Amino acid sequence: MYISKKWGICLLLTMLATLFFVGIISISYQQVVFSIFVFIGLLIFLFVNKEKRFVISLPLAFLTGFVLFMVANDFVETMNVSKEIEVILNRLFLVFIIIGIALNHHFFNKKVYWYNEKPNWKNPIVLPFHKINTFWFWLIGIVVNVIIYMSFIVQKDVEYLQQLLLFCIAFSLINAVFEEVIWRGILLSALKEHTSTGYAVITTSVGFGLLHLVIGFSISLSLLISVAGVIYALITLKTNSIYPSIIFHIVINIGMVYSGFII
């Protein structure tokens, strides 16, 4: 009986994650019919399964906020604004997702927790054949990415870099903070508490990658970005703080802007 119940929960969580990922993809590509089926599926699970109702409500809250995010962006596209302003507004509209998840927590009387703590670097990262200090893992990751992006940045002229300075700062800060609060903050902590650490990391990391579809990235590249999500999640969990991943994310964003991947 216990084994049967365990497998039932695993099946439910797998189906929830699948619907969540399909929902992100279909909403990103504005496939209304697929999106409606996703919402119907999640609503059915919500009313049928009382035990996991809060967990089921999380993708529903996220996708509802995501729909509002898309509507806001469609409205901005009708306005006569520069590409830089359009991208910044796009990132600011991520607040709809944050509000959706936060309101969902409030409805279920759950505390909104997002690892708003001072980093604790004492917990090492244990790899298959090696154990590494989390701080050095974090720092090496940043340095490696700086070196990679510098190979692209040095090809740009100084005037180009100067013109993008304000946009680069605004985009990098807003995008890093909002995305990390969503994925490595509220969602990671909630799923970790109510499911398992592995499920929380995989679901938030793949979802994080797929969300990049909305800014024009391909599915293959978006799934590759999911690897970065795993790294951010690992650092957040080991340090019990979201701030190291935010800094890491800011560095990546700066590299992407100056390398020409954003605009």
PDB file of C-alpha atoms in Angstrom:
ATOM      1  CA  MET A   1       0.000   0.000   0.000  1.00  0.00           C
ATOM      2  CA  TYR A   2       2.835   2.398   0.915  1.00  0.00           C
ATOM      3  CA  ILE A   3       4.719   1.580  -2.302  1.00  0.00           C
ATOM      4  CA  SER A   4       1.570   2.082  -4.364  1.00  0.00           C
ATOM      5  CA  LYS A   5       0.952   5.483  -2.791  1.00  0.00           C
ATOM      6  CA  LYS A   6       4.593   6.482  -3.332  1.00  0.00           C
ATOM      7  CA  TRP A   7       4.420   5.600  -7.022  1.00  0.00           C
ATOM      8  CA  GLY A   8       1.137   7.469  -7.303  1.00  0.00           C
ATOM      9  CA  ILE A   9       2.739  10.639  -5.931  1.00  0.00           C
ATOM     10  CA  CYS A  10       5.717  10.222  -8.286  1.00  0.00           C
ATOM     11  CA  LEU A  11       3.351   9.873 -11.241  1.00  0.00           C
ATOM     12  CA  LEU A  12       1.394  12.951 -10.165  1.00  0.00           C
ATOM     13  CA  LEU A  13       4.541  15.063  -9.794  1.00  0.00           C
ATOM     14  CA  THR A  14       5.848  13.896 -13.176  1.00  0.00           C
ATOM     15  CA  MET A  15       2.571  14.832 -14.858  1.00  0.00           C
ATOM     16  CA  LEU A  16       2.552  18.201 -13.094  1.00  0.00           C
ATOM     17  CA  ALA A  17       6.091  18.976 -14.259  1.00  0.00           C
ATOM     18  CA  THR A  18       5.196  17.906 -17.807  1.00  0.00           C
ATOM     19  CA  LEU A  19       2.110  20.126 -17.874  1.00  0.00           C
ATOM     20  CA  PHE A  20       4.161  22.965 -16.422  1.00  0.00           C
ATOM     21  CA  PHE A  21       6.828  22.691 -19.133  1.00  0.00           C
ATOM     22  CA  VAL A  22       4.245  22.324 -21.914  1.00  0.00           C
ATOM     23  CA  GLY A  23       2.442  25.352 -20.507  1.00  0.00           C
ATOM     24  CA  ILE A  24       5.562  27.510 -20.631  1.00  0.00           C
ATOM     25  CA  ILE A  25       6.265  26.416 -24.203  1.00  0.00           C
ATOM     26  CA  SER A  26       2.695  26.856 -25.471  1.00  0.00           C
ATOM     27  CA  ILE A  27       2.242  30.275 -23.829  1.00  0.00           C
ATOM     28  CA  SER A  28       5.645  31.420 -25.127  1.00  0.00           C
ATOM     29  CA  TYR A  29       4.619  30.480 -28.668  1.00  0.00           C
ATOM     30  CA  GLN A  30       1.094  31.826 -28.048  1.00  0.00           C
ATOM     31  CA  GLN A  31      -0.556  28.479 -28.762  1.00  0.00           C
ATOM     32  CA  VAL A  32      -3.927  29.195 -27.179  1.00  0.00           C
ATOM     33  CA  VAL A  33      -5.482  25.738 -27.586  1.00  0.00           C
ATOM     34  CA  PHE A  34      -2.530  23.909 -26.000  1.00  0.00           C
ATOM     35  CA  SER A  35      -2.420  26.485 -23.212  1.00  0.00           C
ATOM     36  CA  ILE A  36      -6.124  25.972 -22.441  1.00  0.00           C
ATOM     37  CA  PHE A  37      -5.624  22.196 -22.245  1.00  0.00           C
ATOM     38  CA  VAL A  38      -2.736  22.718 -19.814  1.00  0.00           C
ATOM     39  CA  PHE A  39      -4.869  24.916 -17.549  1.00  0.00           C
ATOM     40  CA  ILE A  40      -7.760  22.440 -17.693  1.00  0.00           C
ATOM     41  CA  GLY A  41      -5.425  19.578 -16.815  1.00  0.00           C
ATOM     42  CA  LEU A  42      -3.965  21.440 -13.846  1.00  0.00           C
ATOM     43  CA  LEU A  43      -7.425  22.467 -12.624  1.00  0.00           C
ATOM     44  CA  ILE A  44      -8.597  18.850 -12.756  1.00  0.00           C
ATOM     45  CA  PHE A  45      -5.601  17.786 -10.658  1.00  0.00           C
ATOM     46  CA  LEU A  46      -6.259  20.673  -8.271  1.00  0.00           C
ATOM     47  CA  PHE A  47      -9.824  19.600  -7.523  1.00  0.00           C
ATOM     48  CA  VAL A  48      -9.202  15.849  -7.532  1.00  0.00           C
ATOM     49  CA  ASN A  49      -6.092  15.677  -5.337  1.00  0.00           C
ATOM     50  CA  LYS A  50      -6.521  17.431  -1.993  1.00  0.00           C
ATOM     51  CA  GLU A  51      -3.259  16.186  -0.468  1.00  0.00           C
ATOM     52  CA  LYS A  52      -0.995  17.935  -3.003  1.00  0.00           C
ATOM     53  CA  ARG A  53      -3.252  20.903  -3.713  1.00  0.00           C
ATOM     54  CA  PHE A  54      -0.635  23.532  -2.853  1.00  0.00           C
ATOM     55  CA  VAL A  55       1.995  21.881  -5.074  1.00  0.00           C
ATOM     56  CA  ILE A  56      -0.514  21.640  -7.928  1.00  0.00           C
ATOM     57  CA  SER A  57      -1.440  25.295  -7.472  1.00  0.00           C
ATOM     58  CA  LEU A  58       2.158  26.469  -7.977  1.00  0.00           C
ATOM     59  CA  PRO A  59       2.356  25.856 -11.753  1.00  0.00           C
ATOM     60  CA  LEU A  60      -1.176  27.242 -12.081  1.00  0.00           C
ATOM     61  CA  ALA A  61      -0.182  30.448 -10.306  1.00  0.00           C
ATOM     62  CA  PHE A  62       3.022  30.727 -12.323  1.00  0.00           C
ATOM     63  CA  LEU A  63       1.310  30.185 -15.687  1.00  0.00           C
ATOM     64  CA  THR A  64      -1.458  32.643 -14.819  1.00  0.00           C
ATOM     65  CA  GLY A  65       1.174  35.268 -14.067  1.00  0.00           C
ATOM     66  CA  PHE A  66       2.968  34.263 -17.253  1.00  0.00           C
ATOM     67  CA  VAL A  67      -0.169  34.888 -19.320  1.00  0.00           C
ATOM     68  CA  LEU A  68      -0.431  38.397 -17.841  1.00  0.00           C
ATOM     69  CA  PHE A  69       3.287  38.831 -18.597  1.00  0.00           C
ATOM     70  CA  MET A  70       2.647  37.963 -22.259  1.00  0.00           C
ATOM     71  CA  VAL A  71      -0.396  40.261 -22.513  1.00  0.00           C
ATOM     72  CA  ALA A  72       1.642  43.160 -21.111  1.00  0.00           C
ATOM     73  CA  ASN A  73       4.437  42.494 -23.586  1.00  0.00           C
ATOM     74  CA  ASP A  74       2.023  42.311 -26.518  1.00  0.00           C
ATOM     75  CA  PHE A  75       0.738  45.732 -25.482  1.00  0.00           C
ATOM     76  CA  VAL A  76       4.272  47.177 -25.356  1.00  0.00           C
ATOM     77  CA  GLU A  77       4.914  45.900 -28.887  1.00  0.00           C
ATOM     78  CA  THR A  78       2.139  48.216 -30.112  1.00  0.00           C
ATOM     79  CA  MET A  79       3.937  51.207 -28.589  1.00  0.00           C
ATOM     80  CA  ASN A  80       6.573  53.271 -30.359  1.00  0.00           C
ATOM     81  CA  VAL A  81       9.503  52.582 -28.025  1.00  0.00           C
ATOM     82  CA  SER A  82      13.112  51.584 -28.611  1.00  0.00           C
ATOM     83  CA  LYS A  83      14.242  47.973 -28.519  1.00  0.00           C
ATOM     84  CA  GLU A  84      16.152  48.651 -25.295  1.00  0.00           C
ATOM     85  CA  ILE A  85      13.050  50.006 -23.527  1.00  0.00           C
ATOM     86  CA  GLU A  86      10.990  47.098 -24.820  1.00  0.00           C
ATOM     87  CA  VAL A  87      13.458  44.561 -23.403  1.00  0.00           C
ATOM     88  CA  ILE A  88      13.625  46.340 -20.025  1.00  0.00           C
ATOM     89  CA  LEU A  89       9.821  46.431 -19.770  1.00  0.00           C
ATOM     90  CA  ASN A  90       9.739  42.771 -20.728  1.00  0.00           C
ATOM     91  CA  ARG A  91      11.959  41.955 -17.762  1.00  0.00           C
ATOM     92  CA  LEU A  92       9.989  44.228 -15.416  1.00  0.00           C
ATOM     93  CA  PHE A  93       6.791  42.390 -16.331  1.00  0.00           C
ATOM     94  CA  LEU A  94       8.234  39.284 -14.656  1.00  0.00           C
ATOM     95  CA  VAL A  95       6.718  40.875 -11.553  1.00  0.00           C
ATOM     96  CA  PHE A  96       3.349  39.453 -12.684  1.00  0.00           C
ATOM     97  CA  ILE A  97       4.723  35.952 -12.142  1.00  0.00           C
ATOM     98  CA  ILE A  98       6.146  36.887  -8.744  1.00  0.00           C
ATOM     99  CA  ILE A  99       2.816  38.411  -7.684  1.00  0.00           C
ATOM    100  CA  GLY A 100       0.933  35.343  -8.902  1.00  0.00           C
ATOM    101  CA  ILE A 101       3.080  32.922  -6.907  1.00  0.00           C
ATOM    102  CA  ALA A 102       3.094  35.166  -3.814  1.00  0.00           C
ATOM    103  CA  LEU A 103      -0.708  35.515  -3.855  1.00  0.00           C
ATOM    104  CA  ASN A 104      -0.996  31.751  -4.206  1.00  0.00           C
ATOM    105  CA  HIS A 105       1.165  31.313  -1.091  1.00  0.00           C
ATOM    106  CA  HIS A 106      -1.063  33.771   0.748  1.00  0.00           C
ATOM    107  CA  PHE A 107      -4.210  31.913  -0.323  1.00  0.00           C
ATOM    108  CA  PHE A 108      -2.834  28.643   1.106  1.00  0.00           C
ATOM    109  CA  ASN A 109      -1.442  30.387   4.200  1.00  0.00           C
ATOM    110  CA  LYS A 110       2.125  29.526   3.251  1.00  0.00           C
ATOM    111  CA  LYS A 111       5.075  31.749   4.091  1.00  0.00           C
ATOM    112  CA  VAL A 112       6.851  33.231   1.073  1.00  0.00           C
ATOM    113  CA  TYR A 113      10.488  32.226   1.529  1.00  0.00           C
ATOM    114  CA  TRP A 114      13.204  33.040  -0.992  1.00  0.00           C
ATOM    115  CA  TYR A 115      16.527  32.308   0.720  1.00  0.00           C
ATOM    116  CA  ASN A 116      16.946  35.909   1.808  1.00  0.00           C
ATOM    117  CA  GLU A 117      19.880  35.017   4.063  1.00  0.00           C
ATOM    118  CA  LYS A 118      23.553  35.837   4.414  1.00  0.00           C
ATOM    119  CA  PRO A 119      25.532  33.250   2.388  1.00  0.00           C
ATOM    120  CA  ASN A 120      26.963  30.345   4.336  1.00  0.00           C
ATOM    121  CA  TRP A 121      30.019  29.083   2.448  1.00  0.00           C
ATOM    122  CA  LYS A 122      30.825  26.218   4.849  1.00  0.00           C
ATOM    123  CA  ASN A 123      28.870  23.494   3.034  1.00  0.00           C
ATOM    124  CA  PRO A 124      31.044  21.919   0.293  1.00  0.00           C
ATOM    125  CA  ILE A 125      29.750  20.702  -3.069  1.00  0.00           C
ATOM    126  CA  VAL A 126      30.293  16.959  -3.366  1.00  0.00           C
ATOM    127  CA  LEU A 127      30.957  15.821  -6.944  1.00  0.00           C
ATOM    128  CA  PRO A 128      31.206  12.125  -7.993  1.00  0.00           C
ATOM    129  CA  PHE A 129      34.990  11.977  -7.501  1.00  0.00           C
ATOM    130  CA  HIS A 130      35.757  15.234  -5.784  1.00  0.00           C
ATOM    131  CA  LYS A 131      34.631  17.610  -3.059  1.00  0.00           C
ATOM    132  CA  ILE A 132      34.989  21.340  -3.646  1.00  0.00           C
ATOM    133  CA  ASN A 133      34.453  24.399  -1.483  1.00  0.00           C
ATOM    134  CA  THR A 134      31.234  26.130  -2.566  1.00  0.00           C
ATOM    135  CA  PHE A 135      32.869  29.545  -2.661  1.00  0.00           C
ATOM    136  CA  TRP A 136      35.598  28.356  -5.034  1.00  0.00           C
ATOM    137  CA  PHE A 137      33.027  26.535  -7.177  1.00  0.00           C
ATOM    138  CA  TRP A 138      31.051  29.794  -7.431  1.00  0.00           C
ATOM    139  CA  LEU A 139      34.125  31.943  -8.129  1.00  0.00           C
ATOM    140  CA  ILE A 140      35.589  29.543 -10.708  1.00  0.00           C
ATOM    141  CA  GLY A 141      32.216  29.453 -12.489  1.00  0.00           C
ATOM    142  CA  ILE A 142      32.152  33.248 -12.686  1.00  0.00           C
ATOM    143  CA  VAL A 143      35.760  33.482 -13.917  1.00  0.00           C
ATOM    144  CA  VAL A 144      35.214  30.813 -16.590  1.00  0.00           C
ATOM    145  CA  ASN A 145      32.139  32.615 -17.902  1.00  0.00           C
ATOM    146  CA  VAL A 146      33.934  35.983 -17.906  1.00  0.00           C
ATOM    147  CA  ILE A 147      36.725  34.465 -20.011  1.00  0.00           C
ATOM    148  CA  ILE A 148      34.225  32.920 -22.441  1.00  0.00           C
ATOM    149  CA  TYR A 149      32.244  36.122 -22.901  1.00  0.00           C
ATOM    150  CA  MET A 150      35.385  38.252 -23.168  1.00  0.00           C
ATOM    151  CA  SER A 151      36.269  36.389 -26.369  1.00  0.00           C
ATOM    152  CA  PHE A 152      33.103  37.894 -27.881  1.00  0.00           C
ATOM    153  CA  ILE A 153      33.271  41.288 -26.166  1.00  0.00           C
ATOM    154  CA  VAL A 154      36.811  42.135 -27.351  1.00  0.00           C
ATOM    155  CA  GLN A 155      35.485  42.017 -30.924  1.00  0.00           C
ATOM    156  CA  LYS A 156      33.151  44.947 -30.211  1.00  0.00           C
ATOM    157  CA  ASP A 157      34.318  48.534 -30.480  1.00  0.00           C
ATOM    158  CA  VAL A 158      34.504  50.801 -27.415  1.00  0.00           C
ATOM    159  CA  GLU A 159      31.755  53.140 -28.632  1.00  0.00           C
ATOM    160  CA  TYR A 160      29.331  50.216 -28.926  1.00  0.00           C
ATOM    161  CA  LEU A 161      30.089  49.128 -25.369  1.00  0.00           C
ATOM    162  CA  GLN A 162      29.641  52.661 -24.033  1.00  0.00           C
ATOM    163  CA  GLN A 163      26.269  53.056 -25.757  1.00  0.00           C
ATOM    164  CA  LEU A 164      24.983  49.896 -24.100  1.00  0.00           C
ATOM    165  CA  LEU A 165      26.244  50.713 -20.595  1.00  0.00           C
ATOM    166  CA  LEU A 166      23.004  51.968 -19.026  1.00  0.00           C
ATOM    167  CA  PHE A 167      20.913  49.309 -20.734  1.00  0.00           C
ATOM    168  CA  CYS A 168      23.382  46.632 -19.666  1.00  0.00           C
ATOM    169  CA  ILE A 169      23.236  47.676 -16.011  1.00  0.00           C
ATOM    170  CA  ALA A 170      19.424  47.949 -15.953  1.00  0.00           C
ATOM    171  CA  PHE A 171      18.815  44.684 -17.793  1.00  0.00           C
ATOM    172  CA  SER A 172      21.385  42.691 -15.829  1.00  0.00           C
ATOM    173  CA  LEU A 173      20.119  43.809 -12.431  1.00  0.00           C
ATOM    174  CA  ILE A 174      16.379  43.531 -13.140  1.00  0.00           C
ATOM    175  CA  ASN A 175      16.603  40.227 -14.969  1.00  0.00           C
ATOM    176  CA  ALA A 176      18.915  38.566 -12.453  1.00  0.00           C
ATOM    177  CA  VAL A 177      16.966  39.649  -9.376  1.00  0.00           C
ATOM    178  CA  PHE A 178      13.494  38.855 -10.742  1.00  0.00           C
ATOM    179  CA  GLU A 179      14.432  35.510 -12.286  1.00  0.00           C
ATOM    180  CA  GLU A 180      16.333  34.344  -9.239  1.00  0.00           C
ATOM    181  CA  VAL A 181      13.521  35.352  -6.871  1.00  0.00           C
ATOM    182  CA  ILE A 182      11.085  33.353  -9.030  1.00  0.00           C
ATOM    183  CA  TRP A 183      13.150  30.233  -9.668  1.00  0.00           C
ATOM    184  CA  ARG A 184      15.821  29.885  -6.959  1.00  0.00           C
ATOM    185  CA  GLY A 185      13.737  31.792  -4.465  1.00  0.00           C
ATOM    186  CA  ILE A 186      10.022  31.201  -4.062  1.00  0.00           C
ATOM    187  CA  LEU A 187       9.532  28.164  -6.317  1.00  0.00           C
ATOM    188  CA  LEU A 188      12.683  26.271  -5.281  1.00  0.00           C
ATOM    189  CA  SER A 189      11.972  26.700  -1.571  1.00  0.00           C
ATOM    190  CA  ALA A 190       8.280  25.765  -1.912  1.00  0.00           C
ATOM    191  CA  LEU A 191       8.893  22.672  -4.039  1.00  0.00           C
ATOM    192  CA  LYS A 192      11.807  21.556  -1.872  1.00  0.00           C
ATOM    193  CA  GLU A 193       9.623  21.720   1.234  1.00  0.00           C
ATOM    194  CA  HIS A 194       6.585  19.974  -0.250  1.00  0.00           C
ATOM    195  CA  THR A 195       8.171  17.471  -2.692  1.00  0.00           C
ATOM    196  CA  SER A 196      11.900  16.693  -2.736  1.00  0.00           C
ATOM    197  CA  THR A 197      15.156  18.536  -3.356  1.00  0.00           C
ATOM    198  CA  GLY A 198      15.818  16.681  -6.624  1.00  0.00           C
ATOM    199  CA  TYR A 199      12.356  17.385  -7.999  1.00  0.00           C
ATOM    200  CA  ALA A 200      12.577  21.041  -6.944  1.00  0.00           C
ATOM    201  CA  VAL A 201      15.955  21.519  -8.648  1.00  0.00           C
ATOM    202  CA  ILE A 202      14.988  19.764 -11.904  1.00  0.00           C
ATOM    203  CA  THR A 203      11.584  21.436 -12.218  1.00  0.00           C
ATOM    204  CA  THR A 204      12.816  24.957 -11.514  1.00  0.00           C
ATOM    205  CA  SER A 205      15.925  24.536 -13.682  1.00  0.00           C
ATOM    206  CA  VAL A 206      14.096  23.223 -16.768  1.00  0.00           C
ATOM    207  CA  GLY A 207      11.341  25.801 -16.297  1.00  0.00           C
ATOM    208  CA  PHE A 208      13.982  28.527 -15.984  1.00  0.00           C
ATOM    209  CA  GLY A 209      15.554  27.430 -19.244  1.00  0.00           C
ATOM    210  CA  LEU A 210      12.262  27.201 -21.126  1.00  0.00           C
ATOM    211  CA  LEU A 211      11.238  30.694 -20.015  1.00  0.00           C
ATOM    212  CA  HIS A 212      13.988  31.996 -22.326  1.00  0.00           C
ATOM    213  CA  LEU A 213      11.822  30.961 -25.287  1.00  0.00           C
ATOM    214  CA  VAL A 214       9.886  34.175 -24.764  1.00  0.00           C
ATOM    215  CA  ILE A 215      12.943  36.314 -25.573  1.00  0.00           C
ATOM    216  CA  GLY A 216      13.608  34.446 -28.806  1.00  0.00           C
ATOM    217  CA  PHE A 217      15.936  31.629 -27.758  1.00  0.00           C
ATOM    218  CA  SER A 218      15.532  28.210 -29.403  1.00  0.00           C
ATOM    219  CA  ILE A 219      14.315  25.197 -27.433  1.00  0.00           C
ATOM    220  CA  SER A 220      17.743  23.554 -27.629  1.00  0.00           C
ATOM    221  CA  LEU A 221      19.495  26.672 -26.304  1.00  0.00           C
ATOM    222  CA  SER A 222      16.820  27.144 -23.638  1.00  0.00           C
ATOM    223  CA  LEU A 223      17.326  23.574 -22.421  1.00  0.00           C
ATOM    224  CA  LEU A 224      21.081  24.203 -22.356  1.00  0.00           C
ATOM    225  CA  ILE A 225      20.411  27.220 -20.120  1.00  0.00           C
ATOM    226  CA  SER A 226      18.667  24.793 -17.763  1.00  0.00           C
ATOM    227  CA  VAL A 227      22.153  23.539 -16.848  1.00  0.00           C
ATOM    228  CA  ALA A 228      22.914  27.025 -15.533  1.00  0.00           C
ATOM    229  CA  GLY A 229      19.689  26.750 -13.531  1.00  0.00           C
ATOM    230  CA  VAL A 230      20.984  23.586 -11.867  1.00  0.00           C
ATOM    231  CA  ILE A 231      24.234  25.368 -10.968  1.00  0.00           C
ATOM    232  CA  TYR A 232      22.365  28.378  -9.541  1.00  0.00           C
ATOM    233  CA  ALA A 233      20.090  26.065  -7.543  1.00  0.00           C
ATOM    234  CA  LEU A 234      23.025  24.072  -6.198  1.00  0.00           C
ATOM    235  CA  ILE A 235      24.806  27.229  -5.045  1.00  0.00           C
ATOM    236  CA  THR A 236      21.611  28.585  -3.475  1.00  0.00           C
ATOM    237  CA  LEU A 237      20.930  25.387  -1.556  1.00  0.00           C
ATOM    238  CA  LYS A 238      24.524  24.993  -0.382  1.00  0.00           C
ATOM    239  CA  THR A 239      24.844  28.598   0.822  1.00  0.00           C
ATOM    240  CA  ASN A 240      21.189  28.855   1.936  1.00  0.00           C
ATOM    241  CA  SER A 241      21.202  32.237   0.183  1.00  0.00           C
ATOM    242  CA  ILE A 242      19.938  33.581  -3.117  1.00  0.00           C
ATOM    243  CA  TYR A 243      22.549  36.336  -3.344  1.00  0.00           C
ATOM    244  CA  PRO A 244      25.485  34.305  -4.755  1.00  0.00           C
ATOM    245  CA  SER A 245      23.284  33.092  -7.611  1.00  0.00           C
ATOM    246  CA  ILE A 246      22.048  36.645  -8.253  1.00  0.00           C
ATOM    247  CA  ILE A 247      25.636  37.884  -8.564  1.00  0.00           C
ATOM    248  CA  PHE A 248      26.517  34.945 -10.824  1.00  0.00           C
ATOM    249  CA  HIS A 249      23.426  35.682 -12.920  1.00  0.00           C
ATOM    250  CA  ILE A 250      24.304  39.382 -13.210  1.00  0.00           C
ATOM    251  CA  VAL A 251      27.749  38.502 -14.555  1.00  0.00           C
ATOM    252  CA  ILE A 252      26.184  36.167 -17.134  1.00  0.00           C
ATOM    253  CA  ASN A 253      23.678  38.857 -18.156  1.00  0.00           C
ATOM    254  CA  ILE A 254      26.423  41.443 -18.652  1.00  0.00           C
ATOM    255  CA  GLY A 255      28.286  38.995 -20.846  1.00  0.00           C
ATOM    256  CA  MET A 256      25.171  38.236 -22.886  1.00  0.00           C
ATOM    257  CA  VAL A 257      24.358  41.917 -23.451  1.00  0.00           C
ATOM    258  CA  TYR A 258      27.861  42.905 -24.513  1.00  0.00           C
ATOM    259  CA  SER A 259      28.229  39.764 -26.634  1.00  0.00           C
ATOM    260  CA  GLY A 260      25.127  40.737 -28.624  1.00  0.00           C
ATOM    261  CA  PHE A 261      22.875  37.870 -27.528  1.00  0.00           C
ATOM    262  CA  ILE A 262      20.145  40.128 -26.109  1.00  0.00           C
ATOM    263  CA  ILE A 263      19.750  42.969 -28.626  1.00  0.00           C
TER     264      ILE A 263
END
